[in-house]
XYZ file of C-alpha atoms in Angstrom:
67
model
C -40.893 -50.066 -13.555
C -39.832 -48.919 -10.125
C -36.962 -46.892 -11.597
C -39.265 -45.236 -14.068
C -41.729 -44.329 -11.334
C -38.937 -42.875 -9.250
C -37.604 -40.796 -12.180
C -41.168 -39.504 -12.992
C -41.803 -38.668 -9.333
C -38.594 -36.714 -9.035
C -39.295 -34.969 -12.328
C -42.776 -33.960 -11.210
C -41.374 -32.622 -7.913
C -38.694 -30.676 -9.826
C -41.253 -29.177 -12.211
C -43.579 -28.186 -9.299
C -40.657 -26.412 -7.584
C -39.589 -24.777 -10.905
C -43.071 -23.492 -11.546
C -43.348 -22.115 -8.031
C -39.966 -20.357 -8.126
C -39.977 -19.446 -11.910
C -36.572 -17.879 -12.694
C -35.514 -17.284 -9.106
C -36.293 -18.734 -5.701
C -36.750 -15.178 -4.572
C -40.226 -15.239 -6.202
C -41.331 -17.437 -3.274
C -40.144 -15.042 -0.558
C -41.457 -11.686 -1.751
C -43.461 -11.160 1.449
C -40.406 -11.383 3.755
C -38.484 -8.279 5.046
C -35.846 -6.827 2.799
C -33.017 -7.951 5.100
C -34.200 -11.568 4.783
C -34.337 -11.296 0.972
C -30.732 -9.907 0.898
C -29.529 -12.800 3.062
C -31.385 -15.271 0.774
C -29.554 -13.801 -2.273
C -26.242 -14.397 -0.513
C -27.174 -17.971 0.221
C -28.344 -18.758 -3.311
C -26.178 -21.888 -3.539
C -27.884 -23.273 -0.450
C -31.217 -23.216 -2.376
C -29.768 -25.402 -5.035
C -28.355 -27.829 -2.461
C -31.689 -27.990 -0.631
C -33.395 -28.853 -3.910
C -30.962 -31.666 -4.572
C -31.413 -32.969 -1.003
C -35.166 -32.750 -1.303
C -35.060 -34.768 -4.526
C -32.881 -37.392 -2.902
C -35.170 -37.679 0.118
C -38.247 -37.928 -2.142
C -36.592 -40.734 -4.050
C -35.796 -42.600 -0.839
C -39.341 -42.156 0.357
C -40.711 -43.624 -2.826
C -38.315 -46.553 -2.650
C -39.166 -47.260 1.024
C -42.886 -47.040 0.210
C -42.487 -49.748 -2.413
C -41.048 -52.262 0.085
């Protein structure tokens, strides 16, 4: 049951981020200066890594909260 809750929580988090970002994470930073957006495009891989780290942290938080 705990594993199912963890999977559903991570899936929900992923879907929320996916809905906010749509096809590109740049949809979330449209109000920043052009220089910042250009740097964000260069660091696109970092966005994917941050998402993976966020999902891992969310999973750990859920596991700790169940103790």
